[in-house]
Short mmCIF file of N, CA, C and O in Angstrom, two decimals:
data_model
loop_
_atom_site.label_atom_id
_atom_site.label_comp_id
_atom_site.label_asym_id
_atom_site.label_seq_id
_atom_site.Cartn_x
_atom_site.Cartn_y
_atom_site.Cartn_z
N MET J 17 -11.12 20.11 19.55
CA MET J 17 -11.27 19.76 18.15
C MET J 17 -10.34 20.58 17.29
O MET J 17 -10.10 21.74 17.57
N THR J 18 -9.87 19.98 16.25
CA THR J 18 -8.98 20.71 15.35
C THR J 18 -9.77 21.21 14.16
O THR J 18 -10.82 20.68 13.81
N ASP J 19 -9.26 22.24 13.52
CA ASP J 19 -9.89 22.81 12.34
C ASP J 19 -9.54 21.92 11.15
O ASP J 19 -8.37 21.81 10.78
N THR J 20 -10.54 21.27 10.59
CA THR J 20 -10.28 20.35 9.48
C THR J 20 -10.76 20.94 8.16
O THR J 20 -10.95 20.22 7.19
N THR J 21 -10.94 22.25 8.12
CA THR J 21 -11.39 22.91 6.89
C THR J 21 -10.24 22.99 5.91
O THR J 21 -9.22 23.63 6.17
N ALA J 22 -10.39 22.30 4.80
CA ALA J 22 -9.36 22.34 3.76
C ALA J 22 -9.89 23.16 2.59
O ALA J 22 -11.08 23.19 2.33
N HIS J 23 -8.98 23.85 1.93
CA HIS J 23 -9.36 24.56 0.72
C HIS J 23 -9.66 23.52 -0.36
O HIS J 23 -8.91 22.57 -0.53
N VAL J 24 -10.75 23.70 -1.09
CA VAL J 24 -11.07 22.83 -2.22
C VAL J 24 -10.93 23.65 -3.49
O VAL J 24 -11.53 24.71 -3.62
N ARG J 25 -10.10 23.17 -4.38
CA ARG J 25 -9.88 23.86 -5.66
C ARG J 25 -10.32 22.96 -6.79
O ARG J 25 -10.04 21.77 -6.79
N GLU J 26 -11.00 23.54 -7.75
CA GLU J 26 -11.38 22.78 -8.94
C GLU J 26 -10.41 23.10 -10.05
O GLU J 26 -10.16 24.27 -10.36
N LEU J 27 -9.83 22.07 -10.63
CA LEU J 27 -8.90 22.21 -11.74
C LEU J 27 -9.30 21.25 -12.85
O LEU J 27 -9.69 20.12 -12.58
N ASN J 28 -9.21 21.73 -14.08
CA ASN J 28 -9.49 20.86 -15.22
C ASN J 28 -8.32 19.95 -15.50
O ASN J 28 -7.16 20.30 -15.23
N LEU J 29 -8.62 18.78 -16.03
CA LEU J 29 -7.59 17.79 -16.34
C LEU J 29 -7.99 17.05 -17.60
O LEU J 29 -9.16 16.72 -17.79
N TYR J 30 -7.03 16.82 -18.48
CA TYR J 30 -7.28 16.03 -19.69
C TYR J 30 -7.64 14.60 -19.31
O TYR J 30 -7.14 14.07 -18.31
N ARG J 31 -8.47 13.98 -20.10
CA ARG J 31 -8.95 12.62 -19.85
C ARG J 31 -7.79 11.66 -19.55
O ARG J 31 -7.84 10.90 -18.59
N ARG J 32 -6.74 11.67 -20.37
CA ARG J 32 -5.66 10.68 -20.18
C ARG J 32 -5.01 10.82 -18.81
O ARG J 32 -4.60 9.83 -18.21
N TYR J 33 -4.90 12.05 -18.30
CA TYR J 33 -4.30 12.25 -16.98
C TYR J 33 -5.32 12.01 -15.86
O TYR J 33 -4.98 11.49 -14.81
N PHE J 34 -6.56 12.38 -16.12
CA PHE J 34 -7.64 12.14 -15.16
C PHE J 34 -7.73 10.65 -14.84
O PHE J 34 -7.84 10.26 -13.67
N ASP J 35 -7.69 9.81 -15.86
CA ASP J 35 -7.78 8.37 -15.67
C ASP J 35 -6.63 7.84 -14.82
O ASP J 35 -6.83 6.94 -13.99
N LEU J 36 -5.44 8.38 -15.00
CA LEU J 36 -4.28 7.96 -14.20
C LEU J 36 -4.43 8.38 -12.74
O LEU J 36 -4.09 7.63 -11.83
N VAL J 37 -4.97 9.60 -12.52
CA VAL J 37 -5.22 10.06 -11.15
C VAL J 37 -6.28 9.19 -10.50
O VAL J 37 -6.14 8.73 -9.37
N ALA J 38 -7.38 8.94 -11.23
CA ALA J 38 -8.48 8.14 -10.69
C ALA J 38 -8.02 6.73 -10.34
O ALA J 38 -8.50 6.15 -9.37
N ALA J 39 -7.08 6.19 -11.11
CA ALA J 39 -6.55 4.85 -10.85
C ALA J 39 -5.52 4.85 -9.71
O ALA J 39 -5.13 3.79 -9.23
N GLY J 40 -5.07 6.03 -9.31
CA GLY J 40 -4.08 6.13 -8.24
C GLY J 40 -2.65 5.91 -8.70
O GLY J 40 -1.74 5.81 -7.88
N THR J 41 -2.42 5.87 -10.02
CA THR J 41 -1.06 5.62 -10.52
C THR J 41 -0.30 6.91 -10.81
O THR J 41 0.92 6.89 -10.93
N LYS J 42 -0.99 8.02 -10.93
CA LYS J 42 -0.34 9.33 -11.11
C LYS J 42 -0.35 10.00 -9.74
O LYS J 42 -1.41 10.34 -9.21
N THR J 43 0.83 10.18 -9.16
CA THR J 43 0.91 10.73 -7.82
C THR J 43 1.50 12.14 -7.79
O THR J 43 1.56 12.76 -6.73
N ILE J 44 1.95 12.63 -8.94
CA ILE J 44 2.47 14.00 -9.05
C ILE J 44 1.72 14.71 -10.17
O ILE J 44 1.76 14.27 -11.32
N GLU J 45 1.05 15.80 -9.83
CA GLU J 45 0.40 16.65 -10.83
C GLU J 45 1.33 17.81 -11.12
O GLU J 45 1.96 18.37 -10.21
N VAL J 46 1.44 18.17 -12.40
CA VAL J 46 2.33 19.24 -12.83
C VAL J 46 1.47 20.46 -13.21
O VAL J 46 0.53 20.33 -13.98
N ARG J 47 1.83 21.60 -12.68
CA ARG J 47 1.15 22.85 -12.99
C ARG J 47 2.16 23.97 -13.09
O ARG J 47 3.23 23.92 -12.48
N VAL J 48 1.81 25.00 -13.83
CA VAL J 48 2.59 26.23 -13.84
C VAL J 48 2.31 26.96 -12.53
O VAL J 48 1.21 26.87 -11.98
N LYS J 49 3.29 27.70 -12.05
CA LYS J 49 3.12 28.44 -10.79
C LYS J 49 2.33 29.73 -11.07
O LYS J 49 2.86 30.83 -11.01
N TYR J 50 1.05 29.55 -11.32
CA TYR J 50 0.15 30.69 -11.50
C TYR J 50 -0.13 31.32 -10.14
O TYR J 50 -0.12 30.63 -9.12
N PRO J 51 -0.44 32.63 -10.12
CA PRO J 51 -0.75 33.29 -8.84
C PRO J 51 -1.88 32.60 -8.06
O PRO J 51 -1.80 32.52 -6.83
N HIS J 52 -2.89 32.08 -8.73
CA HIS J 52 -4.01 31.45 -8.01
C HIS J 52 -3.64 30.13 -7.34
O HIS J 52 -4.41 29.60 -6.55
N LEU J 53 -2.43 29.62 -7.65
CA LEU J 53 -1.96 28.39 -7.00
C LEU J 53 -0.87 28.67 -5.97
O LEU J 53 -0.34 27.74 -5.36
N ALA J 54 -0.54 29.93 -5.77
CA ALA J 54 0.58 30.30 -4.89
C ALA J 54 0.38 29.82 -3.46
O ALA J 54 1.36 29.49 -2.78
N ASP J 55 -0.86 29.76 -2.99
CA ASP J 55 -1.09 29.35 -1.60
C ASP J 55 -1.53 27.90 -1.47
O ASP J 55 -1.95 27.48 -0.39
N LEU J 56 -1.42 27.13 -2.54
CA LEU J 56 -1.75 25.70 -2.49
C LEU J 56 -0.80 25.03 -1.49
O LEU J 56 0.40 25.26 -1.52
N ALA J 57 -1.37 24.22 -0.60
CA ALA J 57 -0.55 23.65 0.46
C ALA J 57 -1.01 22.23 0.81
O ALA J 57 -2.13 21.83 0.48
N ALA J 58 -0.14 21.51 1.49
CA ALA J 58 -0.47 20.18 1.98
C ALA J 58 -1.76 20.26 2.78
O ALA J 58 -1.96 21.19 3.56
N GLY J 59 -2.63 19.28 2.56
CA GLY J 59 -3.91 19.23 3.25
C GLY J 59 -5.06 19.77 2.42
O GLY J 59 -6.22 19.47 2.68
N ASP J 60 -4.75 20.59 1.41
CA ASP J 60 -5.80 21.09 0.53
C ASP J 60 -6.37 19.95 -0.31
O ASP J 60 -5.72 18.92 -0.50
N ILE J 61 -7.57 20.15 -0.82
CA ILE J 61 -8.22 19.18 -1.68
C ILE J 61 -8.31 19.77 -3.09
O ILE J 61 -8.67 20.94 -3.25
N ILE J 62 -7.95 18.97 -4.08
CA ILE J 62 -8.14 19.36 -5.48
C ILE J 62 -9.23 18.48 -6.05
O ILE J 62 -9.19 17.26 -5.91
N ARG J 63 -10.21 19.10 -6.66
CA ARG J 63 -11.26 18.37 -7.36
C ARG J 63 -10.96 18.51 -8.85
O ARG J 63 -11.17 19.56 -9.44
N PHE J 64 -10.41 17.43 -9.42
CA PHE J 64 -10.13 17.43 -10.85
C PHE J 64 -11.42 17.19 -11.62
O PHE J 64 -12.24 16.36 -11.23
N ARG J 65 -11.58 17.90 -12.69
CA ARG J 65 -12.77 17.77 -13.54
C ARG J 65 -12.32 17.67 -14.99
O ARG J 65 -11.41 18.37 -15.41
N ILE J 66 -12.97 16.76 -15.72
CA ILE J 66 -12.75 16.73 -17.16
C ILE J 66 -13.63 17.82 -17.73
O ILE J 66 -14.86 17.80 -17.55
N LYS J 67 -13.02 18.79 -18.38
CA LYS J 67 -13.74 19.96 -18.89
C LYS J 67 -14.94 19.53 -19.73
O LYS J 67 -14.84 18.65 -20.58
N GLY J 68 -16.07 20.17 -19.47
CA GLY J 68 -17.28 19.89 -20.23
C GLY J 68 -18.05 18.67 -19.77
O GLY J 68 -19.02 18.27 -20.40
N THR J 69 -17.62 18.06 -18.65
CA THR J 69 -18.31 16.88 -18.12
C THR J 69 -18.61 17.11 -16.64
O THR J 69 -18.16 18.10 -16.05
N THR J 70 -19.34 16.18 -16.06
CA THR J 70 -19.58 16.23 -14.62
C THR J 70 -18.66 15.28 -13.86
O THR J 70 -18.78 15.14 -12.65
N GLU J 71 -17.75 14.63 -14.58
CA GLU J 71 -16.82 13.67 -13.95
C GLU J 71 -15.81 14.42 -13.10
O GLU J 71 -15.14 15.33 -13.57
N THR J 72 -15.69 14.01 -11.85
CA THR J 72 -14.70 14.61 -10.95
C THR J 72 -13.95 13.53 -10.19
O THR J 72 -14.42 12.40 -10.06
N CYS J 73 -12.81 13.92 -9.67
CA CYS J 73 -11.97 13.03 -8.86
C CYS J 73 -11.29 13.92 -7.82
O CYS J 73 -10.58 14.85 -8.18
N ASP J 74 -11.53 13.64 -6.54
CA ASP J 74 -10.93 14.43 -5.47
C ASP J 74 -9.63 13.79 -4.99
O ASP J 74 -9.55 12.57 -4.83
N VAL J 75 -8.64 14.66 -4.78
CA VAL J 75 -7.36 14.21 -4.25
C VAL J 75 -6.94 15.16 -3.13
O VAL J 75 -7.35 16.31 -3.09
N LYS J 76 -6.14 14.62 -2.23
CA LYS J 76 -5.57 15.43 -1.16
C LYS J 76 -4.14 15.79 -1.53
O LYS J 76 -3.38 14.95 -2.02
N VAL J 77 -3.77 17.05 -1.31
CA VAL J 77 -2.42 17.51 -1.57
C VAL J 77 -1.53 17.07 -0.41
O VAL J 77 -1.81 17.38 0.75
N LYS J 78 -0.49 16.33 -0.73
CA LYS J 78 0.46 15.89 0.30
C LYS J 78 1.65 16.84 0.40
O LYS J 78 2.22 17.01 1.47
N ARG J 79 2.02 17.43 -0.75
CA ARG J 79 3.22 18.28 -0.78
C ARG J 79 3.18 19.10 -2.07
O ARG J 79 2.66 18.64 -3.08
N VAL J 80 3.74 20.31 -2.02
CA VAL J 80 3.91 21.15 -3.21
C VAL J 80 5.37 21.57 -3.26
O VAL J 80 5.90 22.13 -2.29
N THR J 81 6.03 21.28 -4.37
CA THR J 81 7.44 21.63 -4.55
C THR J 81 7.59 22.45 -5.82
O THR J 81 7.05 22.08 -6.86
N GLU J 82 8.34 23.54 -5.72
CA GLU J 82 8.55 24.42 -6.87
C GLU J 82 9.86 24.09 -7.57
O GLU J 82 10.88 23.82 -6.91
N TYR J 83 9.83 24.10 -8.89
CA TYR J 83 11.01 23.89 -9.72
C TYR J 83 11.13 25.04 -10.72
O TYR J 83 10.13 25.69 -11.04
N SER J 84 12.33 25.22 -11.25
CA SER J 84 12.56 26.31 -12.21
C SER J 84 11.92 26.03 -13.56
O SER J 84 11.52 26.95 -14.27
N ASP J 85 11.85 24.74 -13.92
CA ASP J 85 11.25 24.38 -15.21
C ASP J 85 10.79 22.93 -15.18
O ASP J 85 11.01 22.22 -14.21
N PHE J 86 10.13 22.51 -16.26
CA PHE J 86 9.56 21.17 -16.30
C PHE J 86 10.62 20.07 -16.33
O PHE J 86 10.41 19.00 -15.77
N GLY J 87 11.75 20.33 -16.97
CA GLY J 87 12.82 19.34 -17.01
C GLY J 87 13.35 19.04 -15.61
O GLY J 87 13.53 17.89 -15.22
N ALA J 88 13.58 20.10 -14.84
CA ALA J 88 14.05 19.94 -13.45
C ALA J 88 13.01 19.21 -12.62
O ALA J 88 13.35 18.36 -11.78
N LEU J 89 11.73 19.50 -12.85
CA LEU J 89 10.66 18.84 -12.12
C LEU J 89 10.66 17.34 -12.41
O LEU J 89 10.62 16.52 -11.48
N LEU J 90 10.73 16.97 -13.67
CA LEU J 90 10.73 15.54 -14.01
C LEU J 90 11.96 14.83 -13.44
O LEU J 90 11.86 13.70 -12.97
N ASP J 91 13.11 15.52 -13.47
CA ASP J 91 14.33 14.93 -12.89
C ASP J 91 14.18 14.76 -11.38
O ASP J 91 14.58 13.75 -10.82
N GLY J 92 13.59 15.74 -10.72
CA GLY J 92 13.46 15.71 -9.26
C GLY J 92 12.39 14.77 -8.75
O GLY J 92 12.56 14.16 -7.69
N GLU J 93 11.29 14.64 -9.48
CA GLU J 93 10.16 13.84 -9.02
C GLU J 93 10.12 12.43 -9.59
O GLU J 93 9.47 11.56 -9.04
N GLY J 94 10.80 12.23 -10.70
CA GLY J 94 10.76 10.93 -11.38
C GLY J 94 9.58 10.87 -12.34
O GLY J 94 8.43 11.05 -11.90
N PRO J 95 9.84 10.64 -13.61
CA PRO J 95 8.76 10.66 -14.60
C PRO J 95 7.66 9.63 -14.34
O PRO J 95 6.50 9.87 -14.67
N ALA J 96 7.96 8.51 -13.72
CA ALA J 96 6.94 7.48 -13.48
C ALA J 96 5.86 7.97 -12.51
O ALA J 96 4.73 7.49 -12.55
N ASN J 97 6.20 8.93 -11.65
CA ASN J 97 5.22 9.47 -10.71
C ASN J 97 4.29 10.48 -11.37
O ASN J 97 3.18 10.71 -10.92
N VAL J 98 4.78 11.10 -12.44
CA VAL J 98 4.00 12.10 -13.18
C VAL J 98 3.08 11.42 -14.19
O VAL J 98 1.91 11.74 -14.31
N ASN J 99 3.64 10.49 -14.93
CA ASN J 99 2.86 9.72 -15.92
C ASN J 99 3.56 8.39 -16.15
O ASN J 99 4.54 8.32 -16.89
N PRO J 100 3.07 7.32 -15.54
CA PRO J 100 3.74 6.02 -15.65
C PRO J 100 3.65 5.40 -17.05
O PRO J 100 4.27 4.38 -17.29
N THR J 101 2.93 6.05 -17.96
CA THR J 101 2.77 5.47 -19.31
C THR J 101 3.65 6.14 -20.35
O THR J 101 3.58 5.79 -21.52
N ALA J 102 4.49 7.12 -19.95
CA ALA J 102 5.30 7.84 -20.93
C ALA J 102 6.72 8.03 -20.42
O ALA J 102 6.96 8.11 -19.22
N THR J 103 7.66 8.13 -21.37
CA THR J 103 9.06 8.36 -21.02
C THR J 103 9.27 9.81 -20.60
O THR J 103 8.41 10.67 -20.82
N HIS J 104 10.43 10.07 -20.04
CA HIS J 104 10.82 11.43 -19.63
C HIS J 104 10.66 12.39 -20.81
O HIS J 104 10.04 13.45 -20.68
N GLU J 105 11.22 12.04 -21.95
CA GLU J 105 11.18 12.93 -23.12
C GLU J 105 9.77 13.12 -23.65
O GLU J 105 9.38 14.22 -24.04
N GLN J 106 8.97 12.05 -23.68
CA GLN J 106 7.58 12.17 -24.12
C GLN J 106 6.81 13.12 -23.20
O GLN J 106 6.03 13.95 -23.67
N GLN J 107 7.04 12.99 -21.90
CA GLN J 107 6.34 13.83 -20.94
C GLN J 107 6.74 15.30 -21.10
O GLN J 107 5.89 16.19 -21.07
N LEU J 108 8.03 15.54 -21.29
CA LEU J 108 8.49 16.91 -21.46
C LEU J 108 7.84 17.53 -22.70
O LEU J 108 7.36 18.66 -22.65
N THR J 109 7.77 16.76 -23.77
CA THR J 109 7.11 17.23 -25.00
C THR J 109 5.63 17.49 -24.76
O THR J 109 5.09 18.53 -25.16
N ASN J 110 4.95 16.57 -24.07
CA ASN J 110 3.52 16.72 -23.80
C ASN J 110 3.23 17.92 -22.90
O ASN J 110 2.28 18.68 -23.15
N ILE J 111 4.01 18.08 -21.84
CA ILE J 111 3.80 19.19 -20.91
C ILE J 111 4.04 20.52 -21.62
O ILE J 111 3.26 21.47 -21.47
N ARG J 112 5.09 20.59 -22.43
CA ARG J 112 5.39 21.84 -23.13
C ARG J 112 4.40 22.13 -24.25
O ARG J 112 4.28 23.28 -24.68
N ALA J 113 3.68 21.11 -24.71
CA ALA J 113 2.60 21.34 -25.69
C ALA J 113 1.40 22.01 -24.99
O ALA J 113 0.65 22.76 -25.62
N ILE J 114 1.23 21.72 -23.71
CA ILE J 114 0.14 22.32 -22.93
C ILE J 114 0.54 23.72 -22.47
O ILE J 114 -0.26 24.66 -22.54
N TYR J 115 1.76 23.88 -21.98
CA TYR J 115 2.24 25.13 -21.44
C TYR J 115 3.38 25.68 -22.30
O TYR J 115 4.47 25.11 -22.30
N PRO J 116 3.18 26.79 -23.00
CA PRO J 116 4.24 27.38 -23.83
C PRO J 116 5.36 27.96 -22.96
O PRO J 116 5.20 28.12 -21.74
N PRO J 117 6.50 28.31 -23.58
CA PRO J 117 7.67 28.79 -22.82
C PRO J 117 7.39 29.94 -21.87
O PRO J 117 7.94 29.98 -20.77
N GLU J 118 6.54 30.89 -22.27
CA GLU J 118 6.27 32.03 -21.37
C GLU J 118 5.53 31.58 -20.11
O GLU J 118 5.68 32.20 -19.06
N LYS J 119 4.79 30.50 -20.17
CA LYS J 119 4.13 29.96 -18.98
C LYS J 119 5.14 29.20 -18.13
O LYS J 119 5.17 29.34 -16.91
N GLU J 120 5.97 28.38 -18.78
CA GLU J 120 6.99 27.62 -18.05
C GLU J 120 7.93 28.55 -17.29
O GLU J 120 8.40 28.22 -16.21
N ALA J 121 8.16 29.75 -17.84
CA ALA J 121 9.05 30.72 -17.21
C ALA J 121 8.53 31.20 -15.86
O ALA J 121 9.29 31.71 -15.04
N LEU J 122 7.23 31.02 -15.59
CA LEU J 122 6.67 31.39 -14.29
C LEU J 122 7.11 30.43 -13.18
O LEU J 122 6.98 30.73 -12.00
N GLY J 123 7.61 29.25 -13.58
CA GLY J 123 8.00 28.23 -12.62
C GLY J 123 7.07 27.04 -12.73
O GLY J 123 5.95 27.15 -13.23
N ALA J 124 7.53 25.89 -12.26
CA ALA J 124 6.75 24.65 -12.34
C ALA J 124 6.48 24.14 -10.93
O ALA J 124 7.36 24.19 -10.07
N LEU J 125 5.26 23.66 -10.73
CA LEU J 125 4.88 23.09 -9.43
C LEU J 125 4.68 21.59 -9.57
O LEU J 125 3.97 21.14 -10.47
N ALA J 126 5.29 20.86 -8.67
CA ALA J 126 5.03 19.42 -8.53
C ALA J 126 4.11 19.29 -7.33
O ALA J 126 4.48 19.67 -6.22
N ILE J 127 2.91 18.80 -7.59
CA ILE J 127 1.92 18.67 -6.52
C ILE J 127 1.74 17.18 -6.24
O ILE J 127 1.20 16.45 -7.07
N GLU J 128 2.26 16.73 -5.09
CA GLU J 128 2.09 15.32 -4.72
C GLU J 128 0.67 15.14 -4.22
O GLU J 128 0.21 15.88 -3.34
N ILE J 129 -0.02 14.15 -4.80
CA ILE J 129 -1.44 13.93 -4.50
C ILE J 129 -1.72 12.49 -4.11
O ILE J 129 -0.96 11.59 -4.45
N GLU J 130 -2.83 12.31 -3.40
CA GLU J 130 -3.33 10.97 -3.13
C GLU J 130 -4.85 11.03 -3.19
O GLU J 130 -5.46 12.02 -2.79
N ARG J 131 -5.43 9.95 -3.71
CA ARG J 131 -6.90 9.87 -3.81
C ARG J 131 -7.51 9.99 -2.43
O ARG J 131 -6.98 9.47 -1.46
N THR J 132 -8.64 10.68 -2.35
CA THR J 132 -9.36 10.74 -1.08
C THR J 132 -10.36 9.60 -1.03
O THR J 132 -10.79 9.11 -2.07
N ALA J 133 -10.70 9.18 0.15
CA ALA J 133 -11.64 8.06 0.31
C ALA J 133 -13.00 8.43 -0.26
O ALA J 133 -13.50 9.52 -0.02
N GLY J 134 -13.56 7.53 -1.02
CA GLY J 134 -14.91 7.70 -1.51
C GLY J 134 -15.06 8.57 -2.74
O GLY J 134 -16.16 8.86 -3.16
N HIS J 135 -13.98 9.03 -3.30
CA HIS J 135 -14.09 9.86 -4.50
C HIS J 135 -13.28 9.23 -5.60
O HIS J 135 -12.20 9.40 -5.84
#
């Protein structure tokens, strides 16, 4: 038997992005390279939660790629995979409204995700 124990991480997500993940149309999650995400790896499970609610959505991490900044991430991953409802420039503005320059300076993570069965 193989070890199928995956790390499960709970992360908050804004409603507009949660709905895209739940629908399966958002396949790349963007995060700052915080120390607590340094060991995030393919096979891990992320349980997204809308803050202040009990709504959750589980996804499996397929890949984690590091970029120097959000612009490079959007160029490398394609904006439609991050948010199919917004243009490249709109996304860059939205992401930078969430994460100020000192956070972006830590590095950007593109987390390729897929919905898990039954969640």
